[in-house]
Coordinates of C-alpha atoms in Angstrom, one line a residue:
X3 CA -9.4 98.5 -28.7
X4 CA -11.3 96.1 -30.6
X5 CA -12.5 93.9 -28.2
X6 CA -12.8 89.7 -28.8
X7 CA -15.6 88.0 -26.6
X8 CA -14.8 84.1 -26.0
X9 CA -17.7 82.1 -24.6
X10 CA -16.3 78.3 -23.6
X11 CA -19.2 76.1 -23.2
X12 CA -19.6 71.9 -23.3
X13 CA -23.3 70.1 -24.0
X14 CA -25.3 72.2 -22.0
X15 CA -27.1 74.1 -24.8
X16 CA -30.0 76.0 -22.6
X17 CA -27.4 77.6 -20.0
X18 CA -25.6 78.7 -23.6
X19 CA -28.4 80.3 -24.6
X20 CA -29.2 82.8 -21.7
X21 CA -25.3 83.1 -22.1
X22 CA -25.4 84.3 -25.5
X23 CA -28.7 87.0 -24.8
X24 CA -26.6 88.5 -22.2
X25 CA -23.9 88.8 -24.8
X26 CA -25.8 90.3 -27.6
X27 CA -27.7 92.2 -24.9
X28 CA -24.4 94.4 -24.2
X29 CA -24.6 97.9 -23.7
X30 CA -21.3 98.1 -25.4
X31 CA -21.3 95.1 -27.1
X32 CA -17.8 93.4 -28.1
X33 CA -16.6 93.0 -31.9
X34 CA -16.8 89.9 -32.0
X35 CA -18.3 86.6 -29.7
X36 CA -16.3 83.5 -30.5
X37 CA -18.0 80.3 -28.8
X38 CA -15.3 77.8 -28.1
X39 CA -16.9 74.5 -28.3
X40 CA -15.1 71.5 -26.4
X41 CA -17.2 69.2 -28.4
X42 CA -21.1 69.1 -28.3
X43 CA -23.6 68.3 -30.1
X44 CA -26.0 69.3 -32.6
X45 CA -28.6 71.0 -29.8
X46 CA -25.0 73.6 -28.8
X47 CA -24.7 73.8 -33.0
X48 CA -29.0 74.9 -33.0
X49 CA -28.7 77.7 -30.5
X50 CA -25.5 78.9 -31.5
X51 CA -27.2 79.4 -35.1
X52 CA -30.1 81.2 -34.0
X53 CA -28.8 83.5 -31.7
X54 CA -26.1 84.4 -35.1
X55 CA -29.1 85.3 -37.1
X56 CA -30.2 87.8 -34.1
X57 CA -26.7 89.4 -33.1
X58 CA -25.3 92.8 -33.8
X59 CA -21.7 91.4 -34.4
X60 CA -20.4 88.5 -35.7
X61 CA -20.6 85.0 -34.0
X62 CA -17.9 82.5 -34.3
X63 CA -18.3 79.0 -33.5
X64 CA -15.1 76.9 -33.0
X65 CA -15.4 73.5 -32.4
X66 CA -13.7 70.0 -31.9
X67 CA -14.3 66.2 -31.6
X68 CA -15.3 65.4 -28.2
X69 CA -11.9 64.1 -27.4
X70 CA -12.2 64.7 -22.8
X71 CA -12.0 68.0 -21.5
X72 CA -10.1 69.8 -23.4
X73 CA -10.6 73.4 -22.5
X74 CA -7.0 74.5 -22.4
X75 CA -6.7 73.6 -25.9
X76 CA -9.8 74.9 -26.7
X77 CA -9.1 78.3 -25.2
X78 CA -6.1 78.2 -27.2
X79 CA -7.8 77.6 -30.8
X80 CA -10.3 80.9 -29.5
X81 CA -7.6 83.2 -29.0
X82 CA -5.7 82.2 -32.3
X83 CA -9.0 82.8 -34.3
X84 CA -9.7 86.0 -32.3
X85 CA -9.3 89.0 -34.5
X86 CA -9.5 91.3 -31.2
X87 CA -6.4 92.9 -29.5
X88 CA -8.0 92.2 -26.5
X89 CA -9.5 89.2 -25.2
X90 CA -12.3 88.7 -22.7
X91 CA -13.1 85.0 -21.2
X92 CA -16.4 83.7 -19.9
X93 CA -17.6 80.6 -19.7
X94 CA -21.0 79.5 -21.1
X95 CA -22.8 79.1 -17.7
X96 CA -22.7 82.5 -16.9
X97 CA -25.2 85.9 -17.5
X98 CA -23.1 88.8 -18.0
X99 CA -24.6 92.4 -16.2
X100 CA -25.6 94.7 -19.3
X101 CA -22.3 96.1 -18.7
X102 CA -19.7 93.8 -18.1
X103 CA -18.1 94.1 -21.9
X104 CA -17.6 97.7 -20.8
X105 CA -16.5 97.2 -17.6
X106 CA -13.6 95.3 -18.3
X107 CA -12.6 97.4 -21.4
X108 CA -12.6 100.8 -19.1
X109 CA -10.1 98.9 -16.5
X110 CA -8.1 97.3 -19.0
X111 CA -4.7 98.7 -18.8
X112 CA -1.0 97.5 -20.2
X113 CA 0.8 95.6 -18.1
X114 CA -2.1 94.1 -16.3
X115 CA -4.8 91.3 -16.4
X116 CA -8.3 91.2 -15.0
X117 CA -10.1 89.5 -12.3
X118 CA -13.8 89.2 -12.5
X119 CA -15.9 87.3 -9.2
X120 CA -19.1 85.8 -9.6
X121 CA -22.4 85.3 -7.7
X122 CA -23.9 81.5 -7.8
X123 CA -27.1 80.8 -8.6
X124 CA -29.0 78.0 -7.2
X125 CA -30.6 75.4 -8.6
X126 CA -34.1 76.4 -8.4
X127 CA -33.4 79.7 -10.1
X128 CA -31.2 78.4 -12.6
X129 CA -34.2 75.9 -13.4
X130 CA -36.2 78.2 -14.4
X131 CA -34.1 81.0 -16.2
X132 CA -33.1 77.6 -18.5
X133 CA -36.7 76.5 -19.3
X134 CA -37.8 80.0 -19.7
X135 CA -35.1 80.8 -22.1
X136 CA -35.3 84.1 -21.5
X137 CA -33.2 86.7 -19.5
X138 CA -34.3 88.2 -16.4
X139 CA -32.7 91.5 -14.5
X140 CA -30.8 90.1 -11.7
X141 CA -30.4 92.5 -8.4
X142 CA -28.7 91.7 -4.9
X143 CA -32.0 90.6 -3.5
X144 CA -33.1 88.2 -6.2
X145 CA -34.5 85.3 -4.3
X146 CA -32.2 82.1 -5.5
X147 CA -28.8 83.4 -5.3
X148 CA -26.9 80.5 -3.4
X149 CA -23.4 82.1 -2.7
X150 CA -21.3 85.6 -3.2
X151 CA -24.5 87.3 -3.4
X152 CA -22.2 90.8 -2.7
X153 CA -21.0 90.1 -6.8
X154 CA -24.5 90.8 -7.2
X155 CA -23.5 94.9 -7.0
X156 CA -22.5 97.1 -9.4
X157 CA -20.8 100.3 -8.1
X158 CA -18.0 102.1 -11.2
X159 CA -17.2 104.3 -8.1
X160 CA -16.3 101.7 -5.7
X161 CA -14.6 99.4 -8.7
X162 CA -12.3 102.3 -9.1
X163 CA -11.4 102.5 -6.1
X164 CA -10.6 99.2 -5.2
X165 CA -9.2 97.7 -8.3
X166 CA -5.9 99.2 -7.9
X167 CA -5.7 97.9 -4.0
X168 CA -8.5 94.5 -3.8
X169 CA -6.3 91.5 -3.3
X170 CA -3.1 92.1 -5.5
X171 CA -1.9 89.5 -4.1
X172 CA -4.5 86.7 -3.1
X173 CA -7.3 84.9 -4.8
X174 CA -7.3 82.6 -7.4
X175 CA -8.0 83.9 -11.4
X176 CA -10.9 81.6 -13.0
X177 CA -10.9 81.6 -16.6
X178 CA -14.5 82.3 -16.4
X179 CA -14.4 85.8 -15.8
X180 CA -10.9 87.0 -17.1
X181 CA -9.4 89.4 -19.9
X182 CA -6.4 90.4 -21.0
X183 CA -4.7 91.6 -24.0
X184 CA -3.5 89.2 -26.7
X185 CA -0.2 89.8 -27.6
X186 CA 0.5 89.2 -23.5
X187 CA -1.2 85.6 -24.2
X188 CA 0.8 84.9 -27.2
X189 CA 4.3 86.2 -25.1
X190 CA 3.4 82.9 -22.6
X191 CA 2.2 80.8 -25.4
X192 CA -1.4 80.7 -23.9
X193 CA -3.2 78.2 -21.8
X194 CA -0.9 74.9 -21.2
X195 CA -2.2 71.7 -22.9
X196 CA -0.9 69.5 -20.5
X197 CA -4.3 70.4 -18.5
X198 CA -6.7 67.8 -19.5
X199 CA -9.5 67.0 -17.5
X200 CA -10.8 69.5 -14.9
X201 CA -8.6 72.3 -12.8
X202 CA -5.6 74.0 -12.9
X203 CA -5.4 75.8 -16.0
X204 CA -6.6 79.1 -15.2
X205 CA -4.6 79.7 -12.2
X206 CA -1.7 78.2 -14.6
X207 CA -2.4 80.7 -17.1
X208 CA -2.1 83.4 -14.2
X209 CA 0.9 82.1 -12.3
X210 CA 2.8 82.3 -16.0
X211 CA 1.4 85.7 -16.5
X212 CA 2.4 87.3 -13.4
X213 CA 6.6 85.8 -13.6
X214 CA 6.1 87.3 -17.5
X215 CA 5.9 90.6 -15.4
X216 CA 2.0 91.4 -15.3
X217 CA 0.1 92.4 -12.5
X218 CA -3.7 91.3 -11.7
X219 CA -6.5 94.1 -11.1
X220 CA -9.7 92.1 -9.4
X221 CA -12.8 94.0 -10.2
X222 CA -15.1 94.0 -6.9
X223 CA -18.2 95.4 -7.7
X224 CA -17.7 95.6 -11.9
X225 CA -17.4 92.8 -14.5
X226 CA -20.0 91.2 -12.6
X227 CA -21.6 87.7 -13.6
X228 CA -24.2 85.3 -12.0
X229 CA -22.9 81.7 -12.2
X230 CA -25.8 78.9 -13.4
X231 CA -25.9 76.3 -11.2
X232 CA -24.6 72.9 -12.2
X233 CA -22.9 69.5 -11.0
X234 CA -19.7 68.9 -10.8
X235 CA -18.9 66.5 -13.2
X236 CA -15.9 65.8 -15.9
X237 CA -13.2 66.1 -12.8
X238 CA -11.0 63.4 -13.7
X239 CA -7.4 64.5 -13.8
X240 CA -7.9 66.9 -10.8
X241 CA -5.2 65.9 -8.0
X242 CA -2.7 65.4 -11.3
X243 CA -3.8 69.0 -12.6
X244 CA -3.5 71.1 -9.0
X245 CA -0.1 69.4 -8.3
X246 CA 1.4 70.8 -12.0
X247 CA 0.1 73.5 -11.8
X248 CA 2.4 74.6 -8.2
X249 CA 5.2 73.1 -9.6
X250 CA 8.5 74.7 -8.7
X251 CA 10.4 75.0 -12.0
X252 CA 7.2 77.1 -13.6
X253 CA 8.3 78.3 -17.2
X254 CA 6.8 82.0 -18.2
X255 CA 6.2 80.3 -21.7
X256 CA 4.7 76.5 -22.3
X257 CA 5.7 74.2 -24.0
X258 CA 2.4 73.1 -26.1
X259 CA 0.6 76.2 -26.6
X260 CA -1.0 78.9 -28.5
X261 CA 1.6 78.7 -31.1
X262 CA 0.4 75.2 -32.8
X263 CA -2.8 77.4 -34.3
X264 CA -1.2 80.8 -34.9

């Protein structure tokens, strides 16, 4: 498969950076990295140049006017421009384990989409990871993991095992760990624009998904990524958001889609 890495990030060009070095860093690195770019400014433009002139594979940088949160949309204008058949999400506030590309391209399978947890960092850690600019090895007993420090392990064996039986049937799908391939995006015309503002648009994505006929493999223990920690901000629209997105009359394809930029 060739394999098309989107990065979604907003204004916070350090946390990018590490990002990108666990990107590049890849022990099977992806055919492409496209950085979808809700909007910032000339600091996100700077790193996303310099780490271009050091990768193994092309770097795309798609961007547009700082218009709100418009990640939906911006997820869409990736996937359109992604020259992959198969399409893995992060977003720009996360470190990748040397393996994750691989990881999720072993357990990707027709007629399925992938789960990927996370462990959060804290604030103190991710501090000094972003002024270092540099990566550093993560392991299950690195002091400054705040929460899910279990993501923290990578086990193939146990990944195996479990993917096929781990929550089928519960847990919500973040767009920051996810992949899937693109012609099944396309079928449900992608991410919903209605979803402005923060929430609701990954589990959105997945509810339309699974009624298209898919099923969802979580990988415990693979696909692994340590969460930078940040604020919540940008969470206007949320109570709208979460109440679309359990609406009853759910259609498998959306209205305002994928399709505008194919």
């Amino acid at each position: 498969m060739k394999i098309s890495l989107i990065i979604s990030t907003y204004n916070r060009p350090d946390a990018l950076r590490l990002c990108l070095l666990s990107a590049i860093n890849q022990k099977m690195p992806p055919h492409e990295i496209i950085i979808g770019d809700d909007g910032s400014g000339a600091e996100t433009r700077a790193v996303v140049d310099s780490i271009r002139e050091i990768s193994p594979v092309p770097v795309v940088h798609v961007w547009h006017e700082d218009n709100g949160f418009r990640l939906a949309m911006m997820r869409n204008k990736c996937v359109a421009a992604a020259s992959g058949d198969y399409i893995i999400e992060v977003d720009g506030d996360v470190i990748m384990h040397p393996l994750f590309v691989k990881d999720h391209c072993d357990f990707a399978q027709e007629g399925f989409y992938l789960k990927g947890g996370r462990a959060n960092l804290g604030p103190g850690l991710t501090d000094r990871m972003c002024a270092d600019g540099r990566l550093r090895r993560i392991r299950y007993w690195t002091r400054g993991i705040e929460s899910k420090r279990e993501n923290s392990i990578h086990s193939r064996l146990i990944a195996g095992f479990l993917a096929p039986r781990y929550r089928k049937k519960r847990g919500r799908s973040l767009g920051c760990n996810m992949s899937f391939f693109k012609k099944d995006f396309i079928a449900i015309n992608g991410y919903d624009e209605f979803f402005e503002g923060w929430g609701g648009e990954d589990g959105d994505f997945a509810r339309r998904l699974t009624l298209y006929g898919l099923n969802k493999r979580h990988l415990k223990f693979a696909g692994l990524v340590w969460h930078l920690w940040h604020e919540d901000k940008y969470m206007y629209n949320k109570d709208e958001n979460i109440r679309y997105s359990i609406r009853e009359n759910c259609a498998v394809r959306c209205e305002k889609g994928v399709d505008q930029y194919l």
